Structure formats: C-alpha cells, structure tokens
Short mmCIF file of C-alpha atoms and ligand atoms in Angstrom, two decimals:
data_model
loop_
_atom_site.label_atom_id
_atom_site.label_comp_id
_atom_site.label_asym_id
_atom_site.label_seq_id
_atom_site.Cartn_x
_atom_site.Cartn_y
_atom_site.Cartn_z
CA UNK R 100 -17.45 2.37 30.11
CA UNK R 101 -15.46 5.13 28.90
CA UNK R 102 -14.95 5.59 25.92
CA UNK R 103 -11.91 7.46 24.19
CA UNK R 104 -14.01 9.28 21.59
CA UNK R 105 -16.15 11.90 23.66
CA UNK R 106 -16.32 15.04 21.86
CA UNK R 107 -13.60 14.07 19.77
CA UNK R 108 -13.34 18.29 17.22
CA UNK R 109 -10.44 19.18 18.73
CA UNK R 110 -6.86 19.88 15.96
CA UNK R 111 -5.38 15.92 16.00
CA UNK R 112 -1.95 15.25 13.57
CA UNK R 113 -0.58 12.02 13.08
CA UNK R 114 2.06 10.49 10.80
CA UNK R 115 0.47 8.59 7.86
CA UNK R 116 3.58 7.39 6.31
CA UNK R 117 5.72 4.82 8.19
CA UNK R 118 8.25 6.32 10.75
CA UNK R 119 11.38 5.86 8.52
CA UNK R 120 13.54 7.35 5.94
CA UNK R 121 11.33 8.22 2.70
CA UNK R 122 11.42 10.28 -0.10
CA UNK R 123 8.03 11.55 1.58
CA UNK R 124 6.20 12.09 4.85
CA UNK R 125 2.91 12.85 4.77
CA UNK R 126 1.05 13.97 7.78
CA UNK R 127 -2.33 14.89 8.16
CA UNK R 128 -4.06 17.30 10.33
CA UNK R 129 -7.97 17.23 10.90
CA UNK R 130 -10.22 20.11 13.37
CA UNK R 131 -12.31 23.21 13.03
CA UNK R 132 -8.75 25.85 13.25
CA UNK R 133 -5.76 23.13 12.05
CA UNK R 134 -5.33 25.40 9.40
CA UNK R 135 -4.95 28.71 10.86
CA UNK R 136 -3.16 26.62 14.09
CA UNK R 137 -0.65 25.39 11.26
CA UNK R 138 -0.47 28.93 9.66
CA UNK R 139 1.11 29.68 12.75
CA UNK R 140 4.26 27.15 12.61
CA UNK R 141 4.98 28.75 8.41
CA UNK R 142 7.24 31.36 7.43
CA UNK R 143 3.80 32.85 5.50
CA UNK R 144 0.73 32.58 7.57
CA UNK R 145 -1.26 34.25 5.05
CA UNK R 146 -0.69 32.11 2.10
CA UNK R 147 -2.51 29.18 4.59
CA UNK R 148 -5.12 31.56 5.78
CA UNK R 149 -6.22 32.28 2.53
CA UNK R 150 -5.71 29.29 0.50
CA UNK R 151 -9.10 27.67 -0.82
CA UNK R 152 -9.76 24.45 -0.18
CA UNK R 153 -8.75 21.50 -2.37
CA UNK R 154 -5.38 23.63 -3.44
CA UNK R 155 -1.75 23.55 -2.54
CA UNK R 156 0.09 25.72 -0.69
CA UNK R 157 3.95 25.73 -0.94
CA UNK R 158 6.06 27.17 1.95
CA UNK R 159 8.35 26.54 5.02
CA UNK R 160 7.49 25.00 8.44
CA UNK R 161 9.45 26.98 11.42
CA UNK R 162 8.93 26.49 15.18
CA UNK R 163 7.78 29.64 16.46
CA UNK R 164 9.51 29.67 19.87
CA UNK R 165 12.90 30.01 17.81
CA UNK R 166 11.81 30.90 14.33
CA UNK R 167 13.93 28.32 13.16
CA UNK R 168 13.24 26.85 10.01
CA UNK R 169 12.28 22.96 10.08
CA UNK R 170 10.96 21.81 6.95
CA UNK R 171 9.96 22.84 3.10
CA UNK R 172 6.73 21.61 2.82
CA UNK R 173 3.86 21.20 0.32
CA UNK R 174 0.58 22.20 2.07
CA UNK R 175 -2.34 20.03 0.95
CA UNK R 176 -5.42 22.20 1.98
CA UNK R 177 -9.08 21.03 2.72
CA UNK R 178 -12.19 23.02 4.02
CA UNK R 179 -15.12 21.63 5.80
CA UNK R 180 -17.43 20.10 4.78
CA UNK R 181 -14.77 18.76 1.59
CA UNK R 182 -12.13 16.81 3.16
CA UNK R 183 -11.38 13.43 4.31
CA UNK R 184 -12.91 14.02 7.90
CA UNK R 185 -16.23 16.28 6.67
CA UNK R 186 -13.54 19.24 9.16
CA UNK R 187 -10.74 21.50 7.92
CA UNK R 188 -8.18 19.63 7.78
CA UNK R 189 -4.10 20.32 6.40
CA UNK R 190 -2.40 17.39 4.63
CA UNK R 191 1.88 18.01 4.95
CA UNK R 192 4.41 16.23 2.55
CA UNK R 193 7.40 16.52 4.08
CA UNK R 194 10.84 14.86 3.60
CA UNK R 195 10.92 11.50 5.00
CA UNK R 196 14.17 11.86 7.36
CA UNK R 197 12.94 10.00 10.68
CA UNK R 198 14.99 13.39 12.72
CA UNK R 199 12.70 15.75 10.83
CA UNK R 200 9.60 13.77 11.27
CA UNK R 201 9.51 13.66 15.08
CA UNK R 202 10.89 17.48 15.33
CA UNK R 203 7.63 18.32 12.73
CA UNK R 204 5.48 16.48 14.96
CA UNK R 205 7.27 17.65 18.69
CA UNK R 206 6.18 21.14 17.12
CA UNK R 207 2.63 20.60 16.45
CA UNK R 208 2.05 18.81 19.49
CA UNK R 209 3.31 21.80 21.40
CA UNK R 210 1.42 24.22 19.08
CA UNK R 211 -2.64 23.42 19.82
CA UNK R 212 -2.17 19.31 17.48
CA UNK R 213 -2.96 16.43 19.80
CA UNK R 214 -1.63 13.07 18.82
CA UNK R 215 -4.72 11.23 16.86
CA UNK R 216 -5.47 8.10 18.33
CA UNK R 217 -5.28 5.03 15.50
CA UNK R 218 -8.75 5.74 13.12
CA UNK R 219 -9.77 8.71 14.36
CA UNK R 220 -9.65 10.58 11.03
CA UNK R 221 -11.91 7.57 9.61
CA UNK R 222 -14.02 7.79 13.05
CA UNK R 223 -14.52 12.08 12.43
CA UNK R 224 -15.06 10.89 8.96
CA UNK R 225 -17.83 8.83 10.27
CA UNK R 226 -19.33 10.72 12.67
CA UNK R 227 -19.30 13.94 9.78
CA UNK R 228 -21.59 11.82 7.43
CA UNK R 229 -18.41 11.15 5.24
CA UNK R 230 -19.53 7.71 5.40
CA UNK R 231 -21.17 4.77 7.06
CA UNK R 232 -19.56 1.93 8.88
CA UNK R 233 -19.57 -0.34 6.40
CA UNK R 234 -16.87 2.54 4.77
CA UNK R 235 -14.97 2.82 7.26
CA UNK R 236 -14.27 -0.89 8.24
CA UNK R 237 -13.41 -0.92 4.40
CA UNK R 238 -10.53 1.90 4.75
CA UNK R 239 -8.73 -0.23 7.49
CA UNK R 240 -9.49 -3.30 5.37
CA UNK R 241 -7.89 -1.55 2.35
CA UNK R 242 -4.87 -0.85 4.29
CA UNK R 243 -4.71 -4.22 5.95
CA UNK R 244 -5.49 -6.41 2.70
CA UNK R 245 -2.83 -9.02 2.02
CA UNK R 246 -3.35 -9.76 -2.19
CA UNK R 247 -5.06 -8.00 -5.02
CA UNK R 248 -8.04 -9.84 -4.54
CA UNK R 249 -8.58 -8.97 -1.06
CA UNK R 250 -7.51 -5.17 -2.18
CA UNK R 251 -10.30 -5.26 -4.36
CA UNK R 252 -12.92 -6.33 -2.18
CA UNK R 253 -12.42 -3.68 0.25
CA UNK R 254 -12.32 -0.96 -2.24
CA UNK R 255 -15.59 -2.67 -3.22
CA UNK R 256 -16.82 -2.13 0.47
CA UNK R 257 -15.10 1.56 0.26
CA UNK R 258 -17.23 2.34 -2.61
CA UNK R 259 -20.14 0.78 -0.78
CA UNK R 260 -21.07 -2.36 -2.16
CA UNK R 261 -22.63 -3.49 1.32
CA UNK R 262 -23.75 -0.28 2.23
CA UNK R 263 -25.65 0.00 -0.89
CA UNK R 264 -27.63 -3.39 -0.55
CA UNK R 265 -28.63 -3.17 3.37
CA UNK R 266 -29.76 0.20 2.38
CA UNK R 267 -32.08 -1.53 -0.61
CA UNK R 268 -33.25 -4.23 2.26
CA UNK R 269 -34.08 -1.69 4.46
CA UNK R 270 -35.84 0.30 2.36
CA UNK R 271 -37.50 -2.46 1.52
CA UNK R 272 -38.52 -3.84 5.39
CA UNK R 273 -39.74 -0.12 6.20
CA UNK R 274 -42.56 -0.49 3.19
CA UNK R 275 -43.64 -3.46 5.11
CA UNK R 276 -43.39 -1.58 8.28
CA UNK R 277 -45.64 1.13 6.47
CA UNK R 278 -48.30 -1.41 5.50
CA UNK R 279 -48.02 -2.80 9.49
CA UNK R 280 -48.52 0.64 10.99
CA UNK R 281 -51.39 1.22 8.08
CA UNK R 282 -53.51 -1.46 9.93
CA UNK R 283 -52.36 -0.66 13.18
CA UNK R 284 -54.01 2.91 12.85
CA UNK R 285 -57.36 1.55 11.63
CA UNK R 286 -57.37 -1.89 13.64
CA UNK R 287 -61.48 -1.40 13.12
CA UNK R 288 -61.32 -2.41 9.23
CA UNK R 289 -63.04 -4.88 8.24
CA UNK R 290 -60.17 -6.43 5.95
CA UNK R 291 -59.18 -9.25 8.16
CA UNK R 292 -56.80 -9.39 5.64
CA UNK R 293 -52.93 -9.65 6.41
CA UNK R 294 -50.79 -6.76 4.97
CA UNK R 295 -47.67 -8.88 4.82
CA UNK R 296 -45.69 -8.64 1.30
CA UNK R 297 -44.15 -12.40 1.89
CA UNK R 298 -42.15 -12.21 -1.79
CA UNK R 299 -40.75 -9.17 -0.41
CA UNK R 300 -40.11 -10.73 3.34
CA UNK R 301 -38.06 -13.27 1.07
CA UNK R 302 -36.26 -11.40 -1.31
CA UNK R 303 -34.67 -9.61 1.50
CA UNK R 304 -34.13 -12.44 4.15
CA UNK R 305 -32.57 -14.63 1.39
CA UNK R 306 -30.44 -11.56 0.04
CA UNK R 307 -29.42 -11.07 3.40
CA UNK R 308 -28.52 -14.55 4.08
CA UNK R 309 -26.64 -14.31 0.91
CA UNK R 310 -24.86 -11.57 2.27
CA UNK R 311 -24.13 -13.56 5.81
CA UNK R 312 -22.64 -16.61 3.65
CA UNK R 313 -20.27 -14.46 2.14
CA UNK R 314 -18.44 -13.83 5.54
CA UNK R 315 -16.22 -16.70 4.78
CA UNK R 316 -14.89 -15.65 1.56
CA UNK R 317 -14.33 -12.17 3.54
CA UNK R 318 -12.55 -13.85 6.44
CA UNK R 319 -10.31 -16.51 3.53
CA UNK R 320 -9.30 -13.29 1.81
CA UNK R 321 -7.83 -11.41 5.21
CA UNK R 322 -7.14 -14.02 7.41
CA UNK R 323 -5.33 -16.32 4.36
CA UNK R 324 -5.26 -20.12 4.53
CA UNK R 325 -2.57 -22.32 6.39
CA UNK R 326 -0.88 -24.63 3.94
CA UNK R 327 1.27 -27.75 5.52
CA UNK R 328 3.61 -29.76 3.26
CA UNK R 329 4.56 -32.82 4.80
CA UNK R 330 6.09 -36.15 3.95
CA UNK R 331 9.02 -37.95 4.85
CA UNK R 332 12.51 -36.16 4.50
CA UNK R 333 13.48 -36.26 0.79
CA UNK R 334 10.23 -36.69 -0.88
CA UNK R 335 10.97 -33.07 -2.38
CA UNK R 336 8.93 -30.81 0.67
CA UNK R 337 11.79 -28.42 -0.19
CA UNK R 338 11.96 -28.27 -3.28
CA UNK R 339 7.79 -27.89 -3.71
CA UNK R 340 8.23 -25.13 -1.39
CA UNK R 341 10.52 -23.04 -3.59
CA UNK R 342 8.39 -23.93 -6.56
CA UNK R 343 5.34 -22.20 -5.11
CA UNK R 344 7.62 -19.25 -4.03
CA UNK R 345 9.46 -19.40 -7.54
CA UNK R 346 12.77 -18.71 -5.59
CA UNK R 347 15.26 -21.16 -3.35
CA UNK R 348 14.66 -20.04 0.14
CA UNK R 349 14.14 -23.49 1.41
CA UNK R 350 17.40 -25.77 1.31
CA UNK R 351 17.23 -28.77 -0.91
CA UNK R 352 19.74 -31.49 -0.51
CA UNK R 353 19.77 -35.00 -1.34
CA UNK R 354 20.98 -35.56 2.43
CA UNK R 355 17.84 -36.82 4.18
CA UNK R 356 17.21 -34.51 7.64
CA UNK R 357 18.46 -31.32 6.24
CA UNK R 358 15.28 -29.55 6.99
CA UNK R 359 15.06 -29.43 10.69
CA UNK R 360 12.94 -26.67 11.74
CA UNK R 361 9.72 -25.50 9.86
CA UNK R 362 9.92 -22.35 7.23
CA UNK R 363 6.88 -20.68 6.77
CA UNK R 364 6.32 -18.24 3.50
CA UNK R 365 3.38 -15.64 2.75
CA UNK R 366 2.24 -16.18 -1.09
CA UNK R 367 -1.06 -15.18 -3.02
CA UNK R 368 -2.94 -18.44 -4.54
CA UNK R 369 -5.17 -17.12 -7.22
CA UNK R 370 -5.65 -13.72 -4.82
CA UNK R 371 -5.80 -16.15 -1.12
CA UNK R 372 -3.47 -15.51 0.62
CA UNK R 373 -1.47 -18.11 1.92
CA UNK R 374 1.03 -19.37 4.22
CA UNK R 375 2.99 -21.84 3.30
CA UNK R 376 5.01 -24.05 5.43
CA UNK R 377 8.02 -26.04 4.67
CA UNK R 378 8.48 -28.93 7.41
CA UNK R 379 11.09 -31.19 8.50
CA UNK R 380 10.51 -34.86 7.35
CA UNK R 381 8.27 -37.83 8.90
CA UNK R 382 11.06 -39.93 9.92
CA UNK R 383 11.72 -41.84 13.09
CA UNK R 384 15.18 -41.03 14.81
CA UNK R 385 17.15 -40.89 18.02
CA UNK R 386 19.40 -37.43 17.25
CA UNK R 387 16.96 -35.13 19.47
CA UNK R 388 17.13 -32.08 17.52
CA UNK R 389 15.90 -33.99 14.47
CA UNK R 390 12.58 -35.46 16.96
CA UNK R 391 12.12 -31.62 18.40
CA UNK R 392 11.67 -30.61 14.02
CA UNK R 393 9.66 -33.73 13.77
CA UNK R 394 7.22 -32.53 17.01
CA UNK R 395 6.85 -29.14 15.54
CA UNK R 396 6.37 -30.76 11.95
CA UNK R 397 3.09 -32.61 14.06
CA UNK R 398 2.26 -29.23 15.33
CA UNK R 399 1.95 -27.06 11.75
CA UNK R 400 0.13 -29.74 10.25
CA UNK R 401 -1.92 -29.65 13.42
CA UNK R 402 -3.28 -26.04 12.60
CA UNK R 403 -3.24 -26.41 8.84
CA UNK R 404 -6.19 -25.98 6.45
CA UNK R 405 -4.77 -27.91 4.23
CA UNK R 406 -1.52 -30.25 4.03
CA UNK R 407 -0.14 -30.81 1.11
CA UNK R 408 1.45 -34.82 1.64
CA UNK R 409 3.92 -35.35 -0.81
CA UNK R 410 5.38 -39.51 -1.44
CA UNK R 411 8.73 -39.99 -3.06
CA UNK R 412 7.66 -41.55 -6.59
CA UNK R 413 10.73 -43.80 -7.02
CA UNK R 414 10.45 -45.57 -3.67
CA UNK R 415 7.04 -46.05 -3.26
CA UNK R 416 4.49 -45.91 -0.35
CA UNK R 417 5.87 -47.01 2.65
CA UNK R 418 4.45 -48.34 6.12
CA UNK R 419 5.80 -44.69 7.32
CA UNK R 420 3.15 -42.90 4.67
CA UNK R 421 0.40 -45.06 5.32
CA UNK R 422 0.08 -44.56 8.84
CA UNK R 423 0.78 -40.62 8.22
CA UNK R 424 -2.27 -40.12 6.40
CA UNK R 425 -4.23 -42.88 8.34
CA UNK R 426 -3.73 -40.26 10.95
CA UNK R 427 -4.33 -37.14 9.21
CA UNK R 428 -6.88 -38.41 7.42
CA UNK R 429 -10.15 -36.68 8.57
CA UNK R 430 -8.40 -33.55 7.74
CA UNK R 431 -8.26 -31.79 4.12
CA UNK R 432 -5.10 -33.32 2.20
CA UNK R 433 -3.78 -33.47 -1.19
CA UNK R 434 -1.79 -36.81 -1.91
CA UNK R 435 1.26 -35.81 -4.00
CA UNK R 436 3.35 -38.01 -6.24
CA UNK R 437 6.64 -36.43 -6.45
CA UNK R 438 9.53 -37.22 -8.95
CA UNK R 439 7.41 -38.51 -11.75
CA UNK R 440 10.99 -36.66 -13.77
CA UNK R 441 12.62 -39.44 -12.08
CA UNK R 442 13.97 -42.44 -14.02
CA UNK R 443 12.69 -45.35 -12.71
CA UNK R 444 9.54 -43.88 -10.65
CA UNK R 445 6.79 -46.11 -10.02
CA UNK R 446 3.00 -44.96 -11.75
CA UNK R 447 0.90 -42.64 -9.34
CA UNK R 448 -1.63 -44.46 -7.43
CA UNK R 449 -5.50 -43.89 -7.79
CA UNK R 450 -5.87 -40.70 -5.62
CA UNK R 451 -2.24 -39.11 -5.64
CA UNK R 452 -1.62 -36.13 -7.93
CA UNK R 453 1.69 -36.69 -10.52
CA UNK R 454 3.76 -34.05 -9.99
CA UNK R 455 7.95 -33.20 -10.89
CA UNK R 456 9.10 -30.45 -8.16
CA UNK R 457 12.19 -30.22 -10.22
CA UNK R 458 10.59 -29.73 -13.60
CA UNK R 459 6.98 -28.35 -12.63
CA UNK R 460 5.08 -30.67 -14.27
CA UNK R 461 1.90 -30.77 -12.61
CA UNK R 462 2.47 -28.44 -11.27
CA UNK R 463 -0.40 -26.07 -12.16
CA UNK R 464 -3.05 -28.79 -11.64
CA UNK R 465 -1.84 -29.06 -7.80
CA UNK R 466 -2.08 -25.47 -7.22
CA UNK R 467 -6.38 -25.69 -8.88
CA UNK R 468 -6.72 -28.52 -6.43
CA UNK R 469 -4.97 -26.96 -3.51
CA UNK R 470 -6.84 -23.17 -4.32
CA UNK R 471 -10.61 -25.29 -4.31
CA UNK R 472 -9.63 -27.03 -0.97
CA UNK R 473 -8.70 -24.53 0.69
CA UNK R 474 -11.61 -22.39 0.04
CA UNK R 475 -13.64 -25.66 0.65
CA UNK R 476 -12.35 -26.05 3.88
CA UNK R 477 -13.15 -22.87 5.19
CA UNK R 478 -17.07 -22.96 3.97
CA UNK R 479 -15.92 -19.98 1.14
CA UNK R 480 -17.52 -19.43 -1.93
CA UNK R 481 -16.37 -17.70 -4.60
CA UNK R 482 -19.73 -16.96 -6.97
CA UNK R 483 -20.90 -13.08 -6.83
CA UNK R 484 -18.22 -12.16 -5.04
CA UNK R 485 -18.75 -8.34 -5.47
CA UNK R 486 -19.95 -7.74 -2.06
CA UNK R 487 -18.53 -9.76 0.41
CA UNK R 488 -18.53 -8.87 4.36
CA UNK R 489 -15.51 -9.34 6.41
CA UNK R 490 -16.15 -7.80 10.03
CA UNK R 491 -17.62 -9.59 12.79
CA UNK R 492 -19.57 -7.00 13.85
CA UNK R 493 -21.29 -6.53 10.80
CA UNK R 494 -21.90 -10.74 10.56
CA UNK R 495 -23.40 -10.44 14.46
CA UNK R 496 -26.01 -7.56 12.73
CA UNK R 497 -27.19 -9.44 9.68
CA UNK R 498 -27.35 -12.28 12.16
CA UNK R 499 -29.62 -10.35 14.53
CA UNK R 500 -31.27 -9.02 11.54
CA UNK R 501 -32.29 -12.72 9.95
CA UNK R 502 -33.11 -13.90 13.79
CA UNK R 503 -35.76 -10.85 14.13
CA UNK R 504 -37.19 -11.95 10.20
CA UNK R 505 -37.29 -15.88 11.26
CA UNK R 506 -39.24 -14.78 14.65
CA UNK R 507 -41.12 -12.40 12.43
CA UNK R 508 -42.26 -15.12 10.07
CA UNK R 509 -43.18 -17.61 12.71
CA UNK R 510 -45.37 -15.11 14.57
CA UNK R 511 -47.37 -14.49 11.41
CA UNK R 512 -47.33 -18.27 10.87
CA UNK R 513 -48.82 -18.16 14.64
CA UNK R 514 -51.22 -15.74 13.79
CA UNK R 515 -49.60 -13.47 16.60
CA UNK R 516 -51.18 -9.78 17.36
CA UNK R 517 -50.33 -7.18 14.73
CA UNK R 518 -48.06 -5.05 17.19
CA UNK R 519 -45.70 -7.85 19.21
CA UNK R 520 -45.33 -8.59 14.94
CA UNK R 521 -44.62 -5.14 14.44
CA UNK R 522 -41.88 -5.15 17.32
CA UNK R 523 -40.00 -8.23 15.32
CA UNK R 524 -39.76 -6.04 12.38
CA UNK R 525 -38.57 -2.90 14.60
CA UNK R 526 -35.87 -4.91 16.13
CA UNK R 527 -35.00 -6.06 12.48
CA UNK R 528 -34.65 -3.06 11.09
CA UNK R 529 -32.55 -1.53 14.23
CA UNK R 530 -29.86 -4.47 13.54
CA UNK R 531 -29.42 -3.50 9.94
CA UNK R 532 -29.11 0.39 10.86
CA UNK R 533 -26.15 -0.77 12.78
CA UNK R 534 -24.40 -2.73 10.41
CA UNK R 535 -24.14 0.91 8.51
CA UNK R 536 -23.89 2.97 11.69
CA UNK R 537 -27.30 4.87 11.77
CA UNK R 538 -27.60 3.46 15.14
CA UNK R 539 -24.37 2.08 17.45
CA UNK R 540 -23.25 2.52 20.73
CA UNK R 541 -20.57 4.24 21.73
CA UNK R 542 -18.25 1.49 22.75
CA UNK R 543 -18.54 -0.30 20.07
CA UNK R 544 -17.31 2.41 17.38
CA UNK R 545 -14.55 2.71 20.23
CA UNK R 546 -13.83 -1.02 19.66
CA UNK R 547 -13.89 -0.50 16.21
CA UNK R 548 -11.40 1.99 15.06
CA UNK R 549 -9.42 0.97 18.01
CA UNK R 550 -8.16 -1.85 15.32
CA UNK R 551 -7.03 1.24 13.58
CA UNK R 552 -3.42 2.45 12.19
CA UNK R 553 -2.94 6.18 13.56
CA UNK R 554 -3.41 8.49 10.69
CA UNK R 555 -6.04 6.21 9.17
N1 GDP Y 245 14.29 -35.70 -9.81
C1 GDP Y 245 13.24 -35.60 -9.13
N2 GDP Y 245 14.23 -35.40 -7.82
C2 GDP Y 245 13.39 -33.89 -7.08
C3 GDP Y 245 11.84 -34.06 -7.11
N3 GDP Y 245 12.21 -33.67 -5.76
C4 GDP Y 245 13.23 -33.55 -5.09
N4 GDP Y 245 13.92 -33.97 -5.71
C5 GDP Y 245 15.11 -34.42 -5.16
O1 GDP Y 245 15.29 -34.69 -3.89
C6 GDP Y 245 16.28 -35.01 -2.78
C7 GDP Y 245 15.32 -34.28 -1.80
O2 GDP Y 245 14.95 -33.15 -2.05
P1 GDP Y 245 13.80 -31.62 -1.28
O3 GDP Y 245 13.11 -31.02 -1.43
O4 GDP Y 245 15.10 -31.56 -0.58
O5 GDP Y 245 13.12 -32.63 -0.07
P2 GDP Y 245 12.91 -32.41 1.67
O6 GDP Y 245 13.49 -33.75 2.52
O7 GDP Y 245 11.27 -33.24 1.38
O8 GDP Y 245 12.41 -31.20 1.59
C8 GDP Y 245 16.64 -33.21 -3.84
O9 GDP Y 245 17.92 -34.28 -4.14
C9 GDP Y 245 16.09 -32.93 -5.04
O10 GDP Y 245 16.73 -32.73 -5.67
C10 GDP Y 245 11.56 -34.31 -8.33
O11 GDP Y 245 10.47 -33.75 -8.61
N5 GDP Y 245 12.49 -34.80 -9.34
MG1 MG Y 246 13.39 -30.11 3.31
#
C-alpha cells in the first residue's frame, strides 16, 4: 500500500487560519532548513538566520525574483527540537487579505516549500517524539470540538490523560511479563508456583475496561445527539424550539401547518452537542406540500436519539396522539404536556412532563430529563470523565488488549504451558503499545492524519 508520508522531512508550509479576510493570517512552515529558506524571502535575511529559538522577528517578505515587497510580517522562530514539530519551524503572522495570503503561499511554494498535507505538522510532531498518538488525536479533537465539555475532554487528552493511564498499565504488565520470563529462564526450578499476580492483572483489566466504556461518552461529546420535536400541529413545537435556542428561529403561528419542512439548529445541552429538529406537525391532510412535510417529519423522528413528543394540554390527547405515541413507543421519547399556562388546560396525565413553551415553566426539568435520556440512549456515563477516549482506533486497540488478557486468564485457568501464556501477554502489550503509537504501521498513521485539517 502506498503511503503519503514516506520521508516527511522536507520543508512544508500551510495556512493555519481560515482562508478569508481577517486581521491576521498565520502561515506555518516546518522542516530542516526552513528558517534559512524563509530568510532568503525577506529583506534582511540575517535577522532570521541569526535569530534564536522562540523569538519574534519583525520584517518584510519579498518575492526574490522581482524583489517586490509582499507583506509586513512577524516571524516566530522555533529551532529544533523546541518547536511543535520538533523541527526548525517559522510561523508567520501576516495580514489577512485573500490576495495577500495567496501571494505569500505561492511565493513559498515556488521557493523551497511544499504545501503541507492535512495533519502533517502533527504527524511530524509524533514522528519526532513530541507527543504520543493519543495526544496527536487530541489535537484534531481539540480543533473540532463542538461544546466546551468536548473541548475540555480533548484538552485533557492532549495533556496526556490517556497516555499516562496506558503507560501505567503497560508498566504493570511489563512487571508481570518479567515474572514470567524468570520462570521461563529457570524451568527446572522446583517451584511449581504460578508466577501470576492476579491482583495486578485484575487491576489492569478493570482499568482498561473503564477506559473502553468511556468511548460511548467520548462519541456522545464528539457527535452529539439528534433530538426531534414532534406532535400535532399547534402543539407548540416551534415555540419550544425557539425556547431551546433562546431566539425566534422557527415561525410560531396559531395557523395550523405553518412549519412545513423541518429546520435544525445546533445547541449545547450541558456540554452535550445537540442537533435539534423542529418538524412539521403530524396531521392527516390532503395538501401535498404538507404531506411531504409529514413524510420528512417521520424520517427525522426515525433517526433521532430522542423524541420530544408535545401534546397541546388545552386540547388533550387525541386518537392521533395515541397512535403516534404507540408507533414510537420503542424509541427514547419524552412526553410533554404543553401550554400549562393557558386558560382551561387539562390536568397533566401521568407520564407527561408539564411545560409552558410560552412562559418557560417546566423547561429546566425538561432539559434535565432530555440530558439524562440523551446520555442514556447512547449508553454513556458521565462519572469520572477525566479520561475519556474518543477514537475508534484507540477503542479497537483496547479491545485487542482486553481480548489478549482474557485469553491469558483462560489459559492460566486451563493450566496452559507458560510459553503459550507468554505469547498472550506479548500480544496484550503489543496492542497496548499501539494505542500510544510505539508500534504503529504506516497505513494506520496515514489514515489517521489524513482526517486532519491542513495547517495542523
Ligand atoms: N398559552 C400558550 N400558548 C402556546 C404555548 N406554546 C405554543 N403556544 C401557541 O400555540 C400556537 C402554536 O404554536 P407553535 O409553536 O407554532 O406550534 P407548532 O405548530 O407545534 O409548531 C401559537 O399561537 C403559540 O403561541 C404555551 O406554552 N402556552
Ligand atoms: Mg411549528
């Protein structure tokens, strides 16, 4: 298989900020010789060549072919190994006009620099030992986090929350392995004792299981949950939608059937990213536009993680509501009795949450309930969220490790020969090492870093 990163040690450059008009644009470069190559593109090459690491240099970029000035720039100079990538590196703080950025990049690309591929800076950081793979993945997660909690969890991983745990378990396993090796080296020792420290093995397994279980929580924060508002027209879905968003996004109207298509909006529910859908009401009607709206409503309900089903408390439960509730019974669903502020509202039946989408009464209980449902429907737990894994790759490695450890325990119970058991142990250690990237194949690296944005 062809991999993209064979000998990634040439000079790369990329725009690290969005390509658009802004006060500043940051252009990142890295690679042996990058400082010298860049110096040639400035009015005063010595100021860069002689600059120490971790210093800023003020100057002008020029096109060496025409000697024309391109931009006034602050150069951040980093010298190997003290840089993000571990290589010589220059970060340029330029002016953020689109033609300006374009001109600078074109000049770099025709004078010794190549366009960096997605994630290539972080890949180099990993290859140069600046971070382990869980931290490299956290960089990506940190950039793409959608809520504050997600961002916080990713930052924890970047600081090494996963790495330190894995490293701890690995050291314990190596101790177990050492005990086995001694036994293997001196087989004719009369000790028939099995050299297994079951207490330590248990501790490792439990710890890894906890980490593995945190994956659903990690995914919850990364992907978020889909919540659909449903119910008959005029139940107050659009009003509730706006209450969630704290703004008037969806049209609220006393005329039935105003919302004909669904609209969606992102929001954060106590740190969990939610995609909330306001749907067309469920109402049997001849008109074809509205029928299409209803078809789409059913579709959105079908793929949601939780349905908020609203009933107009002044109207009470209709046969249509009963039918809908029966249809979606198997799904995570919260029954909401709306319009409790209204004159002549009927008593809230058992199993319904009282709400006024107009006054906001009952809304915080609804939020609590939705949060619990959303977390539960994803099988996530939020206790001890200091180390949460959020990578399918890490999950697979943990499963491999636990698989090998289970084989080991079974082998011990069946009194398998020690050298066979030593192989299980080796397999467990290998899978554990893969998590942090001590043993990682190039194609895995390739797949992993290609999901990054350019400039990271
Ligand atoms: N009194 C009262 N009226 C409400 C409440 N929620 C919605 N309404 C009214 O009910 C009508 C329909 O609301 P809307 O949100 O458009 O319902 P939808 O068709 O389900 O989206 C509008 O006139 C709203 O002002 C509520 O909690 N209390
Ligand atoms: Mg509506």
